[in-house]
mmCIF file of C-alpha atoms in Angstrom:
data_model
loop_
_atom_site.group_PDB
_atom_site.id
_atom_site.type_symbol
_atom_site.label_atom_id
_atom_site.label_comp_id
_atom_site.label_asym_id
_atom_site.label_seq_id
_atom_site.Cartn_x
_atom_site.Cartn_y
_atom_site.Cartn_z
ATOM 1 C CA MET A 1 34.566 -12.834 38.836
ATOM 2 C CA ILE A 2 32.686 -14.821 35.966
ATOM 3 C CA LEU A 3 29.651 -12.697 35.955
ATOM 4 C CA GLN A 4 31.236 -9.628 34.712
ATOM 5 C CA TYR A 5 31.268 -11.272 31.296
ATOM 6 C CA PHE A 6 27.510 -11.974 31.284
ATOM 7 C CA LYS A 7 26.507 -8.201 31.523
ATOM 8 C CA THR A 8 28.871 -6.648 28.904
ATOM 9 C CA LYS A 9 27.631 -4.077 26.584
ATOM 10 C CA GLU A 10 27.705 -6.338 23.668
ATOM 11 C CA ASN A 11 24.923 -8.126 25.626
ATOM 12 C CA GLU A 12 22.960 -5.231 26.145
ATOM 13 C CA TYR A 13 23.143 -4.466 22.184
ATOM 14 C CA LYS A 14 22.536 -8.096 21.410
ATOM 15 C CA ILE A 15 19.306 -8.081 23.607
ATOM 16 C CA LYS A 16 17.948 -4.596 22.160
ATOM 17 C CA SER A 17 18.581 -5.967 18.724
ATOM 18 C CA ASP A 18 16.839 -9.070 19.497
ATOM 19 C CA LYS A 19 13.873 -7.337 20.540
ATOM 20 C CA ILE A 20 13.843 -5.001 17.467
ATOM 21 C CA TYR A 21 14.105 -8.012 15.178
ATOM 22 C CA LEU A 22 11.026 -9.964 17.105
ATOM 23 C CA ASN A 23 9.175 -6.953 16.585
ATOM 24 C CA ILE A 24 9.921 -6.641 12.974
ATOM 25 C CA LEU A 25 8.845 -10.463 12.509
ATOM 26 C CA LYS A 26 5.628 -9.807 14.400
ATOM 27 C CA LYS A 27 4.705 -6.808 12.182
ATOM 28 C CA SER A 28 5.661 -8.871 8.820
ATOM 29 C CA LYS A 29 3.586 -11.680 9.860
ATOM 30 C CA SER A 30 0.719 -9.532 10.718
ATOM 31 C CA LEU A 31 1.013 -7.815 7.521
ATOM 32 C CA MET A 32 1.289 -11.175 5.302
ATOM 33 C CA ASN A 33 -2.312 -11.757 4.210
ATOM 34 C CA LYS A 34 -4.064 -12.574 0.967
ATOM 35 C CA ARG A 35 -5.479 -8.832 0.789
ATOM 36 C CA TYR A 36 -2.131 -7.181 0.094
ATOM 37 C CA PHE A 37 -0.609 -9.867 -1.770
ATOM 38 C CA LYS A 38 -1.304 -12.098 -4.627
ATOM 39 C CA GLU A 39 0.213 -15.094 -2.909
ATOM 40 C CA VAL A 40 1.984 -15.384 0.336
ATOM 41 C CA ASP A 41 5.380 -16.939 0.284
ATOM 42 C CA PHE A 42 9.093 -16.750 1.214
ATOM 43 C CA SER A 43 9.834 -13.778 -1.114
ATOM 44 C CA ILE A 44 6.808 -11.676 0.213
ATOM 45 C CA SER A 45 8.097 -12.433 3.796
ATOM 46 C CA PHE A 46 11.694 -11.411 2.983
ATOM 47 C CA GLU A 47 10.471 -8.074 1.360
ATOM 48 C CA LEU A 48 8.452 -7.250 4.287
ATOM 49 C CA VAL A 49 11.306 -8.090 6.637
ATOM 50 C CA SER A 50 13.650 -6.113 4.654
ATOM 51 C CA ILE A 51 11.513 -2.897 4.305
ATOM 52 C CA LEU A 52 11.174 -2.781 8.459
ATOM 53 C CA LEU A 53 14.390 -3.661 8.943
ATOM 54 C CA ILE A 54 15.684 -0.955 6.605
ATOM 55 C CA PHE A 55 13.337 1.433 8.486
ATOM 56 C CA TYR A 56 15.110 0.441 11.747
ATOM 57 C CA LEU A 57 18.463 0.648 10.232
ATOM 58 C CA ASN A 58 17.959 4.102 9.112
ATOM 59 C CA PHE A 59 15.963 5.189 12.239
ATOM 60 C CA PHE A 60 18.988 4.384 14.195
ATOM 61 C CA LYS A 61 21.504 5.648 11.880
ATOM 62 C CA ASN A 62 20.079 9.041 12.299
ATOM 63 C CA LYS A 63 19.559 8.835 15.976
ATOM 64 C CA GLU A 64 22.522 10.482 18.255
ATOM 65 C CA ILE A 65 23.251 7.556 20.398
ATOM 66 C CA ASP A 66 26.473 5.879 20.861
ATOM 67 C CA SER A 67 25.281 2.373 20.188
ATOM 68 C CA LYS A 68 23.461 2.963 16.988
ATOM 69 C CA ASN A 69 26.320 1.222 14.979
ATOM 70 C CA LYS A 70 26.335 -1.897 17.459
ATOM 71 C CA ILE A 71 22.633 -2.231 17.268
ATOM 72 C CA ASN A 72 22.685 -2.065 13.353
ATOM 73 C CA GLU A 73 25.291 -4.444 13.107
ATOM 74 C CA GLU A 74 23.629 -7.020 15.432
ATOM 75 C CA LEU A 75 20.171 -6.671 13.486
ATOM 76 C CA ILE A 76 22.217 -7.393 10.116
ATOM 77 C CA LYS A 77 23.602 -10.556 12.051
ATOM 78 C CA ASN A 78 19.851 -11.499 13.023
ATOM 79 C CA LEU A 79 18.891 -11.302 9.494
ATOM 80 C CA VAL A 80 21.743 -13.189 8.298
ATOM 81 C CA ASN A 81 20.932 -15.853 11.021
ATOM 82 C CA ASP A 82 17.333 -15.761 10.221
ATOM 83 C CA LEU A 83 17.585 -16.315 6.590
ATOM 84 C CA ASP A 84 20.092 -19.305 7.274
ATOM 85 C CA LYS A 85 17.648 -20.898 9.467
ATOM 86 C CA SER A 86 14.381 -20.068 7.150
ATOM 87 C CA LEU A 87 16.294 -21.530 4.071
ATOM 88 C CA ARG A 88 17.393 -24.697 5.857
ATOM 89 C CA ASP A 89 13.768 -24.908 7.076
ATOM 90 C CA VAL A 90 12.464 -24.562 3.423
ATOM 91 C CA GLY A 91 14.517 -27.773 2.446
ATOM 92 C CA ILE A 92 17.985 -26.168 1.289
ATOM 93 C CA SER A 93 20.582 -28.524 1.889
ATOM 94 C CA ASP A 94 24.066 -27.680 3.980
ATOM 95 C CA MET A 95 25.999 -27.853 0.567
ATOM 96 C CA MET A 96 23.943 -24.869 -0.957
ATOM 97 C CA ILE A 97 23.071 -22.915 2.190
ATOM 98 C CA GLY A 98 25.768 -20.544 1.874
ATOM 99 C CA LYS A 99 24.789 -19.750 -1.732
ATOM 100 C CA TYR A 100 21.480 -18.840 -1.093
ATOM 101 C CA VAL A 101 22.171 -16.893 2.065
ATOM 102 C CA LYS A 102 24.573 -14.711 0.016
ATOM 103 C CA LYS A 103 21.937 -14.494 -2.740
ATOM 104 C CA TYR A 104 19.502 -13.025 -0.144
ATOM 105 C CA VAL A 105 22.143 -10.813 1.809
ATOM 106 C CA LYS A 106 22.787 -9.443 -1.961
ATOM 107 C CA LYS A 107 19.309 -8.995 -2.303
ATOM 108 C CA PHE A 108 18.989 -7.067 0.898
ATOM 109 C CA TYR A 109 21.669 -4.653 0.293
ATOM 110 C CA TYR A 110 20.238 -3.758 -2.969
ATOM 111 C CA ARG A 111 16.884 -2.909 -1.331
ATOM 112 C CA LEU A 112 18.952 -1.215 1.233
ATOM 113 C CA LYS A 113 20.246 1.233 -1.574
ATOM 114 C CA ILE A 114 16.742 1.833 -3.105
ATOM 115 C CA ILE A 115 14.627 2.172 0.092
ATOM 116 C CA ASP A 116 16.876 4.041 2.309
ATOM 117 C CA PRO A 117 16.633 7.357 0.442
ATOM 118 C CA ILE A 118 12.823 6.752 0.646
ATOM 119 C CA PHE A 119 12.867 6.754 4.375
ATOM 120 C CA GLU A 120 15.633 9.434 4.649
ATOM 121 C CA ASN A 121 13.142 11.671 2.932
ATOM 122 C CA ASP A 122 10.263 10.520 4.884
ATOM 123 C CA ASN A 123 8.081 10.159 1.502
ATOM 124 C CA ASN A 124 5.164 8.179 1.582
ATOM 125 C CA ALA A 125 4.561 8.707 -2.110
ATOM 126 C CA GLU A 126 7.670 7.034 -2.956
ATOM 127 C CA LEU A 127 7.043 4.231 -0.703
ATOM 128 C CA LEU A 128 3.794 3.592 -2.357
ATOM 129 C CA ASN A 129 5.368 3.714 -5.784
ATOM 130 C CA TYR A 130 7.957 1.314 -4.576
ATOM 131 C CA LEU A 131 5.372 -0.963 -3.118
ATOM 132 C CA ASN A 132 3.447 -0.818 -6.644
ATOM 133 C CA SER A 133 6.714 -1.741 -8.303
ATOM 134 C CA LEU A 134 6.692 -5.056 -6.743
ATOM 135 C CA LYS A 135 5.170 -7.953 -8.836
ATOM 136 C CA PHE A 136 3.505 -9.616 -6.121
ATOM 137 C CA VAL A 137 1.715 -6.782 -4.230
ATOM 138 C CA ASN A 138 -2.027 -6.352 -5.025
ATOM 139 C CA LYS A 139 -2.210 -3.463 -6.575
ATOM 140 C CA ASN A 140 -5.892 -2.469 -5.362
ATOM 141 C CA ASN A 141 -4.601 -2.675 -1.517
ATOM 142 C CA SER A 142 -1.217 -1.545 -1.951
ATOM 143 C CA ASN A 143 -2.164 1.974 -0.615
ATOM 144 C CA GLU A 144 -3.498 0.368 2.310
ATOM 145 C CA LEU A 145 -0.417 -1.652 3.109
ATOM 146 C CA SER A 146 1.666 1.658 2.448
ATOM 147 C CA ASN A 147 -0.610 3.402 5.186
ATOM 148 C CA GLN A 148 -0.173 0.377 7.697
ATOM 149 C CA LEU A 149 3.599 0.632 7.301
ATOM 150 C CA SER A 150 3.602 4.347 7.541
ATOM 151 C CA GLU A 151 1.494 3.887 10.890
ATOM 152 C CA PHE A 152 4.119 1.259 12.162
ATOM 153 C CA PHE A 153 6.824 3.614 11.516
ATOM 154 C CA LEU A 154 5.329 6.245 13.284
ATOM 155 C CA GLN A 155 4.758 4.312 16.076
ATOM 156 C CA ILE A 156 8.322 3.135 16.317
ATOM 157 C CA LYS A 157 9.492 6.776 16.241
ATOM 158 C CA LYS A 158 7.068 7.870 19.164
ATOM 159 C CA ASN A 159 8.336 4.929 21.151
ATOM 160 C CA ASN A 160 11.993 5.425 20.694
ATOM 161 C CA GLU A 161 12.268 8.962 21.386
#
């Protein structure tokens, strides 16, 4: 009788979103190197995770599946929990953690407003312009970074069709 609570639909969404979020973290870690960025730090990691997460959110938003809203909600929860843990690891105190998490969540939603139309139009030139507008991106290799991201996005589309 108790087993019915462990195998609920919500757990399926959580498991799927956890796998997706781990994939996002792996890809962002592989892209973080000095060739693409002037220096590697928390802001770059946040930017990459944001771009990749926004792509997934946009991808699921446009899919005709019943669970898309639940998966997207779980992905956002994963981001907030990851921000909380990462900021604590950096040394932010318990008293200040809420303020910092709120600041980064606002930054994420601002990026969502800017980047979502780029993915909606599937425009690689606009993505390149966005990457070039970031102050910490190495302009000499931004085209290669854009290509790496585009390949990853194509791979996601292919694997989830």
